[in-house]
Coordinates of C-alpha atoms and ligand atoms in Angstrom, one line a residue:
M1 CA -7.8 -24.1 -9.7
E2 CA -4.4 -25.0 -8.6
K3 CA -2.6 -22.4 -6.5
Q4 CA 0.3 -20.9 -8.4
S5 CA 3.6 -20.7 -6.6
N6 CA 4.8 -17.3 -5.5
L7 CA 7.7 -17.7 -8.0
S8 CA 5.7 -18.5 -11.0
R9 CA 3.3 -15.6 -10.2
L10 CA 6.3 -13.2 -9.9
L11 CA 8.0 -14.5 -13.0
A12 CA 4.8 -13.9 -14.9
Y13 CA 5.7 -10.2 -14.6
A14 CA 9.3 -10.8 -15.8
G15 CA 8.8 -10.9 -19.6
K16 CA 12.1 -11.4 -21.4
H17 CA 14.0 -11.0 -18.1
K18 CA 12.9 -14.4 -16.9
I19 CA 16.1 -16.0 -18.2
L20 CA 18.2 -13.6 -16.0
T21 CA 16.5 -15.0 -12.9
Y22 CA 17.4 -18.5 -13.8
L23 CA 20.9 -17.5 -14.8
S24 CA 21.3 -15.8 -11.4
W25 CA 20.5 -19.1 -9.6
V26 CA 23.0 -21.0 -11.7
L27 CA 25.7 -18.5 -11.0
S28 CA 24.9 -18.3 -7.3
A29 CA 25.0 -22.1 -7.0
G30 CA 28.2 -22.2 -9.0
S31 CA 29.8 -19.6 -6.8
A32 CA 28.8 -21.7 -3.7
L33 CA 30.5 -24.8 -5.1
I34 CA 33.6 -22.8 -6.0
A35 CA 33.6 -21.3 -2.5
L36 CA 34.2 -24.9 -1.2
V37 CA 37.4 -25.3 -3.1
P38 CA 39.5 -23.2 -0.7
F39 CA 38.5 -25.7 2.0
W40 CA 40.1 -28.4 0.0
Y41 CA 43.3 -26.4 -0.2
I42 CA 43.1 -25.9 3.5
W43 CA 42.9 -29.7 3.8
R44 CA 46.1 -29.9 1.6
I45 CA 47.9 -27.4 3.8
L46 CA 46.9 -29.4 6.9
E47 CA 48.1 -32.5 5.2
E48 CA 51.5 -31.1 4.4
V49 CA 51.9 -29.6 7.9
L50 CA 51.1 -32.9 9.5
E51 CA 53.5 -34.7 7.1
V52 CA 56.5 -32.6 7.8
A53 CA 55.9 -32.1 11.5
P54 CA 57.8 -31.2 13.5
D55 CA 60.2 -30.0 10.8
F56 CA 58.0 -27.3 9.4
G57 CA 60.8 -25.9 7.3
Q58 CA 60.2 -28.7 4.9
A59 CA 56.8 -27.6 3.9
E60 CA 57.1 -26.1 0.4
Q61 CA 53.6 -26.0 -1.1
I62 CA 51.9 -24.1 1.7
T63 CA 52.2 -20.7 0.2
Y64 CA 51.0 -21.9 -3.1
Y65 CA 48.0 -23.7 -1.6
G66 CA 47.2 -20.5 0.4
W67 CA 47.2 -18.4 -2.8
M68 CA 45.1 -20.9 -4.6
A69 CA 42.6 -20.8 -1.8
V70 CA 42.5 -17.0 -2.0
L71 CA 42.1 -17.2 -5.8
F72 CA 39.1 -19.5 -5.6
A73 CA 37.5 -17.4 -2.9
V74 CA 37.8 -14.3 -5.0
L75 CA 36.6 -16.2 -8.1
S76 CA 33.6 -17.4 -6.2
M77 CA 32.9 -13.9 -5.0
L78 CA 33.1 -12.5 -8.6
I79 CA 30.7 -15.1 -9.9
Y80 CA 28.3 -14.4 -7.0
I81 CA 28.4 -10.7 -7.9
G82 CA 27.6 -11.6 -11.6
G83 CA 24.7 -13.7 -10.3
L84 CA 23.4 -10.8 -8.2
M85 CA 23.7 -8.4 -11.2
C86 CA 21.4 -10.8 -13.2
S87 CA 19.0 -11.2 -10.3
H88 CA 18.8 -7.5 -9.8
L89 CA 18.1 -6.7 -13.4
A90 CA 15.3 -9.2 -13.4
A91 CA 14.0 -8.1 -10.0
F92 CA 13.9 -4.4 -10.9
R93 CA 12.1 -5.2 -14.1
I94 CA 9.5 -7.4 -12.3
A95 CA 8.9 -4.8 -9.5
T96 CA 8.5 -2.1 -12.1
N97 CA 6.0 -4.3 -14.0
I98 CA 4.1 -5.0 -10.9
R99 CA 3.8 -1.3 -10.2
I100 CA 2.8 -0.5 -13.7
R101 CA 0.1 -3.3 -13.6
L102 CA -1.2 -1.9 -10.3
I103 CA -1.3 1.6 -11.4
H104 CA -3.0 0.7 -14.7
H105 CA -5.6 -1.1 -12.7
I106 CA -6.1 1.7 -10.2
A107 CA -6.7 4.0 -13.1
T108 CA -9.7 2.0 -14.1
L109 CA -11.3 1.9 -10.6
P110 CA -14.2 4.1 -9.6
L111 CA -12.8 7.1 -7.7
G112 CA -15.2 6.3 -4.8
S113 CA -13.7 2.8 -4.2
I114 CA -10.2 4.3 -4.2
E115 CA -11.3 6.8 -1.6
Q116 CA -13.0 4.0 0.5
F117 CA -9.9 1.9 0.2
G118 CA -7.7 4.7 1.4
S119 CA -5.1 6.3 -0.8
G120 CA -2.4 5.9 1.9
K121 CA -3.0 2.2 1.9
L122 CA -2.9 2.0 -1.9
R123 CA 0.4 3.9 -1.9
R124 CA 1.9 1.5 0.6
I125 CA 0.8 -1.5 -1.4
I126 CA 2.3 -0.1 -4.6
A127 CA 5.6 0.8 -2.9
E128 CA 6.1 -1.9 -0.3
T129 CA 4.7 -5.1 -1.9
S130 CA 6.7 -4.6 -5.1
G131 CA 9.7 -3.8 -2.9
S132 CA 9.4 -7.1 -1.0
A133 CA 9.0 -8.9 -4.3
E134 CA 12.2 -7.2 -5.4
T135 CA 14.2 -8.2 -2.4
Y136 CA 12.9 -11.7 -2.7
L137 CA 14.0 -12.1 -6.3
A138 CA 17.2 -10.1 -6.1
H139 CA 18.7 -11.5 -3.0
Q140 CA 16.6 -14.2 -1.3
L141 CA 16.2 -16.6 -4.2
P142 CA 19.9 -16.5 -5.4
D143 CA 20.9 -17.0 -1.7
K144 CA 18.5 -20.0 -1.6
A145 CA 20.2 -21.5 -4.6
K146 CA 23.5 -20.8 -3.0
A147 CA 22.5 -22.4 0.3
F148 CA 21.3 -25.5 -1.4
A149 CA 24.4 -25.9 -3.5
T150 CA 26.6 -25.3 -0.4
T151 CA 24.6 -28.0 1.4
A152 CA 25.0 -30.5 -1.5
G153 CA 28.7 -29.7 -1.9
L154 CA 29.4 -30.0 1.8
L155 CA 27.6 -33.4 1.9
I156 CA 29.9 -34.7 -0.8
L157 CA 33.0 -33.3 0.9
L158 CA 32.1 -34.7 4.3
L159 CA 31.4 -38.1 2.9
V160 CA 34.4 -38.3 0.6
F161 CA 37.2 -37.6 3.1
D162 CA 36.0 -39.8 6.0
W163 CA 32.6 -41.2 5.7
R164 CA 32.4 -42.1 9.4
L165 CA 33.1 -38.5 10.5
G166 CA 30.9 -37.3 7.7
M167 CA 27.9 -39.3 9.0
L168 CA 28.6 -38.1 12.5
S169 CA 28.6 -34.4 11.4
L170 CA 25.3 -35.1 9.7
V171 CA 23.6 -36.2 12.9
P172 CA 23.2 -32.7 14.3
V173 CA 22.3 -31.4 10.8
I174 CA 19.4 -33.9 10.6
L175 CA 18.3 -33.0 14.1
G176 CA 18.4 -29.4 13.2
F177 CA 16.2 -30.0 10.2
V178 CA 13.6 -31.9 12.2
I179 CA 13.4 -29.2 14.8
M180 CA 13.3 -26.6 12.1
S181 CA 10.4 -28.2 10.3
K182 CA 8.5 -28.3 13.6
M183 CA 9.1 -24.6 14.0
T184 CA 7.7 -23.6 10.7
G185 CA 4.7 -25.9 10.7
E186 CA 1.1 -25.0 10.2
S187 CA 0.5 -23.7 13.7
M188 CA 3.6 -21.6 13.5
Q189 CA 2.4 -20.1 10.2
Q190 CA -0.8 -19.1 11.9
K191 CA 1.0 -17.5 14.8
I192 CA 3.2 -15.6 12.4
T193 CA 0.1 -14.3 10.6
E194 CA -1.4 -13.2 13.8
Y195 CA 1.9 -11.6 14.8
Q196 CA 2.1 -9.8 11.4
N197 CA -1.5 -8.6 11.7
A198 CA -1.0 -7.3 15.2
L199 CA 2.1 -5.5 13.9
A200 CA 0.2 -3.9 11.0
D201 CA -2.7 -2.9 13.2
M202 CA -0.3 -1.2 15.6
A203 CA 1.4 0.6 12.8
G204 CA -1.9 1.7 11.4
E205 CA -3.2 2.9 14.7
A206 CA 0.0 4.8 15.4
V207 CA -0.6 6.7 12.1
E208 CA -4.2 7.4 13.1
Y209 CA -3.0 8.5 16.5
V210 CA -0.5 11.0 15.1
R211 CA -3.1 12.3 12.5
G212 CA -5.6 12.7 15.3
I213 CA -3.3 14.9 17.4
P214 CA -5.0 18.2 16.4
V215 CA -8.4 16.8 17.4
V216 CA -7.0 15.3 20.5
K217 CA -5.5 18.7 21.5
T218 CA -8.6 20.6 20.6
F219 CA -11.0 18.4 22.5
G220 CA -8.7 17.3 25.2
Q221 CA -9.5 13.6 24.5
T222 CA -6.1 12.3 25.3
V223 CA -7.2 9.2 27.3
F224 CA -10.0 8.3 25.0
S225 CA -7.9 8.4 21.8
F226 CA -5.0 6.7 23.4
K227 CA -7.1 3.7 24.3
R228 CA -7.3 2.3 20.8
F229 CA -3.7 2.7 20.2
K230 CA -2.9 1.2 23.5
K231 CA -5.1 -1.8 22.7
T232 CA -3.2 -2.5 19.5
I233 CA 0.1 -2.2 21.4
E234 CA -1.2 -4.7 23.9
A235 CA -2.4 -7.1 21.2
Y236 CA 1.0 -6.8 19.6
E237 CA 2.6 -7.5 22.9
K238 CA 0.4 -10.6 23.4
W239 CA 1.3 -12.1 20.0
A240 CA 4.9 -11.1 20.2
I241 CA 5.2 -12.9 23.5
A242 CA 3.2 -15.9 22.3
Y243 CA 5.4 -16.1 19.2
T244 CA 8.6 -15.8 21.1
K245 CA 7.5 -18.4 23.7
E246 CA 6.4 -20.8 21.0
L247 CA 9.9 -20.5 19.5
R248 CA 11.8 -20.6 22.8
T249 CA 12.2 -24.3 23.2
P250 CA 12.6 -25.4 19.6
M251 CA 15.0 -22.5 19.0
M252 CA 17.1 -23.5 21.9
F253 CA 17.4 -27.1 20.7
Y254 CA 18.0 -26.0 17.2
T255 CA 20.9 -23.8 18.2
L256 CA 22.2 -26.5 20.4
A257 CA 21.9 -29.1 17.6
I258 CA 23.7 -27.2 14.9
N259 CA 26.4 -26.0 17.2
S260 CA 27.0 -29.4 18.8
V261 CA 28.8 -30.8 15.8
F262 CA 32.1 -30.3 17.7
V263 CA 30.9 -32.5 20.5
F264 CA 30.1 -35.3 18.2
L265 CA 33.4 -35.0 16.4
I266 CA 35.4 -34.8 19.6
I267 CA 33.7 -37.8 21.1
A268 CA 34.3 -39.6 17.8
G269 CA 37.9 -38.5 17.8
L270 CA 38.4 -39.9 21.3
L271 CA 36.8 -43.2 20.3
F272 CA 38.6 -43.7 17.1
T273 CA 42.1 -42.8 18.5
R274 CA 42.0 -45.2 21.4
N275 CA 44.7 -47.3 19.6
G276 CA 47.0 -44.5 18.7
V277 CA 46.7 -41.4 16.4
E278 CA 46.9 -41.8 12.7
N279 CA 48.0 -38.8 10.7
E280 CA 45.3 -39.3 8.1
F281 CA 42.6 -39.4 10.8
L282 CA 43.9 -36.4 12.7
L283 CA 44.0 -34.5 9.5
N284 CA 40.4 -35.2 8.7
L285 CA 39.3 -34.5 12.2
I286 CA 40.8 -31.0 12.2
F287 CA 39.4 -30.4 8.7
Y288 CA 35.9 -31.4 9.8
I289 CA 36.2 -29.1 12.8
I290 CA 37.0 -26.3 10.4
I291 CA 34.3 -27.0 7.9
T292 CA 31.3 -27.8 10.1
P293 CA 30.6 -24.2 11.2
V294 CA 29.7 -23.7 7.5
I295 CA 26.9 -26.2 8.0
S296 CA 25.3 -24.3 10.8
L297 CA 25.6 -21.0 8.8
T298 CA 24.0 -22.6 5.8
L299 CA 21.2 -24.1 7.8
S300 CA 20.3 -20.8 9.4
K301 CA 20.1 -19.3 5.9
I302 CA 17.8 -21.9 4.7
M303 CA 15.7 -21.5 7.8
R304 CA 15.3 -17.8 7.2
Q305 CA 14.1 -18.6 3.7
S306 CA 10.7 -19.9 4.9
E307 CA 10.1 -16.6 6.7
N308 CA 10.9 -14.7 3.4
E309 CA 8.5 -16.9 1.6
M310 CA 5.8 -16.0 4.0
I311 CA 6.5 -12.3 3.5
V312 CA 6.2 -12.6 -0.3
T313 CA 3.0 -14.6 0.0
D314 CA 1.6 -11.8 2.1
A315 CA 2.8 -9.2 -0.4
L316 CA 1.2 -11.1 -3.3
Q317 CA -2.1 -11.4 -1.4
R318 CA -2.1 -7.6 -0.9
I319 CA -1.5 -7.0 -4.6
D320 CA -4.4 -9.3 -5.4
V321 CA -6.7 -7.4 -3.1
V322 CA -6.1 -4.3 -5.4
L323 CA -6.2 -6.2 -8.6
D324 CA -9.5 -7.9 -7.6
M325 CA -11.3 -4.6 -7.1
P326 CA -13.8 -4.3 -9.9
P327 CA -13.0 -1.7 -12.4
L328 CA -15.6 0.9 -13.5
A329 CA -17.6 -0.7 -16.2
S330 CA -17.1 0.9 -19.6
D331 CA -19.4 0.5 -22.5
A332 CA -18.0 0.3 -26.0
H333 CA -21.0 2.2 -27.4
L334 CA -20.0 5.7 -26.6
K335 CA -22.6 8.4 -27.0
H336 CA -22.5 12.2 -26.6
P337 CA -24.7 14.2 -24.2
K338 CA -27.5 16.1 -26.0
D339 CA -28.0 18.8 -23.4
A340 CA -27.2 19.8 -19.8
S341 CA -29.9 17.8 -18.1
V342 CA -29.4 15.3 -15.3
E343 CA -31.8 12.4 -14.7
L344 CA -32.0 9.6 -12.2
E345 CA -34.1 6.5 -13.0
N346 CA -35.0 4.2 -10.2
V347 CA -31.5 4.5 -8.7
T348 CA -30.6 2.2 -5.8
F349 CA -27.1 2.4 -4.3
G350 CA -25.5 1.1 -1.1
Y351 CA -21.8 1.3 0.0
D352 CA -22.1 -2.2 1.4
D353 CA -24.8 -4.9 1.7
S354 CA -26.1 -3.7 5.0
K355 CA -28.1 -0.6 4.1
N356 CA -28.9 1.4 0.9
A357 CA -27.7 5.0 0.9
L358 CA -30.2 5.7 -1.9
E359 CA -33.3 3.7 -2.7
N360 CA -35.3 3.6 -5.9
L361 CA -34.8 7.3 -6.5
S362 CA -36.0 9.0 -9.6
L363 CA -35.8 12.7 -10.6
K364 CA -35.2 14.9 -13.6
I365 CA -33.3 18.2 -13.6
K366 CA -33.7 20.2 -16.8
T367 CA -31.0 22.1 -18.6
G368 CA -30.4 25.5 -17.0
E369 CA -32.3 24.7 -13.8
T370 CA -30.9 25.4 -10.3
V371 CA -31.9 22.8 -7.8
A372 CA -31.0 22.2 -4.2
F373 CA -30.8 19.1 -2.1
V374 CA -31.5 19.5 1.6
G375 CA -32.3 17.2 4.4
P376 CA -30.8 15.7 7.6
S377 CA -27.2 14.6 7.6
G378 CA -26.8 11.1 6.3
G379 CA -29.8 11.4 4.0
G380 CA -27.8 10.6 0.9
K381 CA -27.0 14.1 -0.6
T382 CA -23.3 13.6 -1.1
T383 CA -23.9 10.1 -2.3
L384 CA -26.3 11.3 -5.0
A385 CA -23.7 13.9 -6.2
S386 CA -21.0 11.2 -6.4
L387 CA -23.2 9.0 -8.6
I388 CA -23.6 11.8 -11.1
V389 CA -19.8 12.1 -11.5
R390 CA -19.4 8.3 -11.4
F391 CA -17.4 8.0 -8.3
F392 CA -19.6 5.0 -8.0
D393 CA -22.1 3.3 -10.2
P394 CA -25.5 2.5 -8.8
Q395 CA -26.4 -1.2 -8.2
E396 CA -29.7 -0.6 -9.8
G397 CA -31.2 2.0 -12.1
K398 CA -29.6 4.6 -14.4
V399 CA -28.0 8.0 -14.1
L400 CA -28.3 10.0 -17.3
V401 CA -26.4 13.1 -18.2
G402 CA -27.6 15.0 -21.2
G403 CA -30.0 12.2 -21.9
V404 CA -27.3 9.5 -22.0
D405 CA -26.5 6.8 -19.5
V406 CA -23.2 7.9 -17.8
R407 CA -21.9 4.4 -18.6
N408 CA -22.1 5.3 -22.3
L409 CA -20.1 8.5 -21.9
S410 CA -16.3 8.5 -22.1
K411 CA -14.6 9.5 -18.9
E412 CA -13.3 12.6 -20.6
E413 CA -16.6 13.7 -21.9
L414 CA -18.3 13.2 -18.6
M415 CA -15.6 15.3 -16.9
D416 CA -15.9 18.0 -19.6
H417 CA -19.6 18.1 -19.0
V418 CA -19.8 18.2 -15.2
S419 CA -17.8 20.3 -12.8
F420 CA -17.9 19.7 -9.1
V421 CA -16.8 21.8 -6.2
F422 CA -16.8 19.6 -3.1
Q423 CA -16.6 20.5 0.5
N424 CA -13.0 19.6 0.7
S425 CA -12.0 21.6 -2.3
Q426 CA -8.8 19.6 -2.8
L427 CA -6.3 22.1 -3.9
I428 CA -2.9 20.6 -4.7
K429 CA 0.5 21.7 -3.6
A430 CA 1.1 23.9 -6.6
S431 CA 0.8 27.6 -7.5
I432 CA -2.6 29.2 -7.5
L433 CA -2.2 29.6 -11.2
D434 CA -1.6 25.8 -11.7
N435 CA -4.4 25.0 -9.3
V436 CA -6.9 27.0 -11.4
R437 CA -5.4 25.7 -14.6
L438 CA -6.4 22.2 -13.7
G439 CA -9.8 23.1 -15.0
K440 CA -8.4 23.8 -18.4
P441 CA -4.7 22.9 -18.9
N442 CA -4.1 25.0 -21.9
A443 CA -5.6 28.2 -20.5
T444 CA -3.6 31.4 -20.8
E445 CA -2.6 33.4 -17.8
A446 CA -5.2 36.1 -18.8
E447 CA -8.0 33.5 -18.8
V448 CA -7.0 32.3 -15.4
M449 CA -7.0 35.9 -14.1
Q450 CA -10.5 36.4 -15.5
A451 CA -11.7 33.2 -13.8
L452 CA -10.1 34.3 -10.5
S453 CA -11.7 37.7 -10.6
A454 CA -15.1 36.2 -11.5
A455 CA -14.7 33.9 -8.5
Q456 CA -13.9 36.9 -6.2
C457 CA -10.4 35.8 -5.6
M458 CA -8.6 39.1 -6.2
D459 CA -8.2 39.7 -2.5
I460 CA -6.4 36.4 -2.1
I461 CA -4.0 37.1 -4.9
E462 CA -3.2 40.6 -3.5
K463 CA -2.5 39.2 -0.1
F464 CA 0.6 37.4 -1.3
P465 CA 3.7 39.1 -2.9
A466 CA 4.0 36.3 -5.4
G467 CA 0.4 36.8 -6.6
I468 CA -0.9 33.9 -8.7
H469 CA 2.5 32.2 -8.5
T470 CA 2.1 31.7 -4.8
V471 CA 2.5 28.0 -4.0
I472 CA -0.3 26.7 -1.9
G473 CA 0.8 24.7 1.1
T474 CA 4.2 26.3 1.4
K475 CA 5.4 28.0 4.6
G476 CA 3.5 31.1 5.4
V477 CA 0.8 30.5 2.8
Y478 CA -2.5 29.9 4.6
L479 CA -5.9 29.8 2.9
S480 CA -9.1 29.6 4.9
G481 CA -11.8 27.1 3.9
G482 CA -13.8 29.8 2.2
E483 CA -10.7 31.0 0.3
Q484 CA -10.0 27.5 -0.8
Q485 CA -13.5 27.1 -2.0
R486 CA -13.3 30.3 -4.0
I487 CA -10.2 29.1 -5.8
A488 CA -12.0 25.8 -6.5
I489 CA -14.9 27.8 -8.0
A490 CA -12.4 29.8 -10.2
R491 CA -11.2 26.4 -11.4
A492 CA -14.8 25.4 -12.3
I493 CA -15.5 28.7 -14.0
L494 CA -12.4 28.2 -16.1
K495 CA -13.5 24.7 -17.0
N496 CA -16.8 26.0 -18.2
A497 CA -18.8 22.8 -18.0
P498 CA -22.5 23.1 -18.5
I499 CA -23.4 21.2 -15.3
I500 CA -22.2 22.3 -11.9
I501 CA -22.4 20.3 -8.7
L502 CA -21.6 22.2 -5.5
D503 CA -21.3 20.6 -2.1
E504 CA -21.6 23.8 -0.1
A505 CA -19.1 24.3 2.7
T506 CA -20.8 23.9 6.1
A507 CA -19.2 26.7 8.0
F508 CA -17.4 29.9 7.3
A509 CA -15.1 31.6 9.7
D510 CA -16.4 35.0 8.8
P511 CA -19.5 36.5 7.1
D512 CA -17.3 38.5 4.7
N513 CA -15.9 35.2 3.3
E514 CA -19.4 33.8 3.1
S515 CA -20.8 36.6 1.0
R516 CA -17.8 36.4 -1.3
V517 CA -18.3 32.7 -1.8
Q518 CA -21.9 33.4 -2.5
A519 CA -21.0 36.0 -5.1
A520 CA -18.4 33.7 -6.7
F521 CA -21.0 31.0 -6.8
T522 CA -23.7 33.2 -8.4
E523 CA -21.1 34.0 -11.1
L524 CA -20.4 30.3 -11.7
A525 CA -24.2 29.4 -11.8
K526 CA -24.9 31.8 -14.7
G527 CA -26.4 30.0 -17.6
R528 CA -25.6 26.5 -16.2
T529 CA -27.5 23.6 -14.7
V530 CA -26.7 23.8 -11.0
I531 CA -27.1 21.0 -8.5
M532 CA -26.4 22.4 -5.0
I533 CA -26.1 20.5 -1.8
A534 CA -27.2 23.1 0.7
H535 CA -26.4 23.0 4.4
R536 CA -27.9 26.4 5.1
L537 CA -31.3 27.3 3.9
S538 CA -30.3 30.9 3.1
T539 CA -28.8 29.6 -0.2
V540 CA -31.8 27.7 -1.4
I541 CA -34.5 30.4 -1.5
N542 CA -34.0 31.2 -5.2
A543 CA -33.6 27.6 -6.4
D544 CA -36.0 26.5 -9.1
R545 CA -36.7 23.4 -7.1
I546 CA -35.7 21.9 -3.7
Y547 CA -35.5 18.2 -3.1
V548 CA -35.6 16.9 0.5
L549 CA -33.7 13.7 1.0
K550 CA -34.1 11.6 4.1
E551 CA -32.6 8.2 4.7
G552 CA -32.1 7.6 1.0
H553 CA -35.6 8.6 -0.1
L554 CA -37.0 11.7 -1.7
V555 CA -39.5 12.8 0.8
E556 CA -40.5 16.3 -0.5
Q557 CA -39.9 18.4 -3.6
G558 CA -41.0 21.8 -4.8
T559 CA -40.1 25.5 -4.7
C560 CA -39.2 27.0 -1.4
R561 CA -42.6 28.7 -1.1
E562 CA -44.5 25.5 -1.8
L563 CA -42.5 23.5 0.6
I564 CA -42.9 26.0 3.4
Q565 CA -46.6 25.7 3.1
A566 CA -46.5 21.9 2.8
E567 CA -46.2 21.5 6.6
G568 CA -43.6 18.7 6.2
L569 CA -40.0 18.1 7.0
F570 CA -38.9 21.2 5.1
T571 CA -41.3 23.4 7.0
N572 CA -39.7 22.4 10.3
M573 CA -36.3 23.0 8.9
W574 CA -37.4 26.4 7.7
K575 CA -38.7 27.3 11.2
D576 CA -35.4 26.2 12.8
Y577 CA -33.5 28.2 10.2
Q578 CA -35.6 31.3 10.9
R579 CA -35.1 31.0 14.6
S580 CA -31.4 30.8 14.2
T581 CA -31.3 33.9 12.0
Q582 CA -33.3 35.8 14.5
W583 CA -31.0 34.7 17.2
K584 CA -28.0 35.9 15.2
V585 CA -29.6 39.3 14.6
A586 CA -30.4 39.6 18.3
K587 CA -26.8 38.8 19.2
E588 CA -25.4 41.3 16.8
V589 CA -27.7 44.1 18.1
Ligands
LIG601 P1 -25.5 13.4 3.4 O1 -24.5 14.0 2.4 O2 -26.9 13.7 3.0 O3 -25.1 13.8 4.7 P2 -24.3 10.9 2.6 O4 -24.6 10.7 1.2 O5 -22.9 11.4 3.0 O6 -25.4 11.8 3.3 O7 -24.6 9.5 3.3 C1 -25.7 8.7 3.1 C2 -25.5 7.4 3.8 O8 -24.4 6.6 3.3 C3 -25.2 7.5 5.3 O9 -25.9 6.5 6.0 C4 -23.7 7.3 5.4 O10 -23.4 6.8 6.6 C5 -23.4 6.4 4.3 N1 -22.1 6.6 3.7 C6 -21.7 7.8 3.1 N2 -20.4 7.7 2.7 C7 -20.0 6.4 2.9 C8 -18.9 5.6 2.6 N3 -17.8 6.1 2.0 N4 -18.9 4.3 3.0 C9 -19.9 3.7 3.6 N5 -21.1 4.4 3.9 C10 -21.1 5.7 3.5
LIG602 MG1 -22.8 15.2 2.8

């Protein structure tokens, strides 16, 4: 397939506004040509001055020419502004359409892939890439049209007045072009990519570094954590220096070439005037000296264009990375869950190709059962829970909720059917009321209060003067992990889904909080199917069944009593657990 140009890819987003983009080029180019007219008036002024010299009082037209030059300069500016207005209208529309397209696509992605990709990175792509597309269309392309028109206009001007001087002024221009194309060749593009990558790595690592400051402070790991950041700075330094060095020589010659027009002109002037000075020639020489700096200016502008082009290419590639992420498959044959059971049939799932997090796993949880998943860390417990709520789809096998493959359930129905309270309970920066109401947007305040009280949250509400209107995350409002989880449980109670998945918090600061979370959870579990990921065995004793997961396999299952007697992995875990509780009691006594 032929690679589409950046421009045609961007214009594909323009819709009806495409014409404005083209119009902006025409206007910019026109303004550039009109901007050359004042130079012609300057030439006329020079002509008159030289004609009447030394009796300058005779010059009559000078003021008129001066004003005409001003008039055309202003006219050119106005047309340029008109062009920019067109280009901005189109550019804003295109940037908006890119954002809409990205956001629509992101909405179809599995939540798990978004989390893996990183929401910060996604946000940056949405904001920055469409931003650079906008700058490119709004400013850079009209300027490109302008630069090319200026170049063409200048060429004509230079050759019309005195073709010999014109050709001479072109020598440095051609030299400049040759050097410039050397600078922006293949190897340079590669260096720029390396340089840009190093810059992005350094920026990313800086963010990580700042984020990690609490950990760094807690564990005193200053030197260790600084190492990676330092490495990226050094890599950046390396590429920045390589890039600069690469450019040093050609840049020097380029600058020399485009600024050396005077030298050529002066030498020519000396040569051509050996046999006496002609007015006409002097006039043109002065005029050329005035006009040639415009050439170097235009050249520099054209040179910067290729850099902009590379930035846009990069932006479009980043957009593609997002658009190429596979959406969550949706089946047109929507069905409704029959009950509150959960079933896995030969499920295999891996986050990447290297290793499966779950392998050929099958199990059935009946309506109303309370089951617990236990096992060593990394065994696949969290992964299993995320498959049930479709954060990911398994590579092989099926997940059924209420007897229906989750791929045949609409997103809304699945969410209505399953509630989950995960370790990081993910409260948003809103009032407690609104946070709970996320479970059921049309709930009355009384219903919310009921849910909060069932989830043992009254002590939290009473702690703050604003009560349920307290905004979480504002100054002075601090909620402990256990408190956050209780509010998340209140949300799940309000939502009233028949299946509950709970990834139990690993640690509580105080036993009081722990017992309240337990009580809240017991309330939530009433009459529902409960899937619990347990980190402490104290919570699994009453489960109808316990599954032991290890390295993606189901190694044991049964009731607590059965498993203790089985002399397997669970038996060892149970012994460890009992030792730890005895130790705790001994400490407290
Ligand atoms: P558990 O919850 O039992 O501790 P997990 O389900 O979190 O186990 O992890 C199971 C396996 O999958 C582990 O090997 C873990 O390293 C891997 N894993 C978990 N989450 C991710 C992820 N987002 N990307 C890649 N690998 C992951
Ligand atoms: Mg886990």
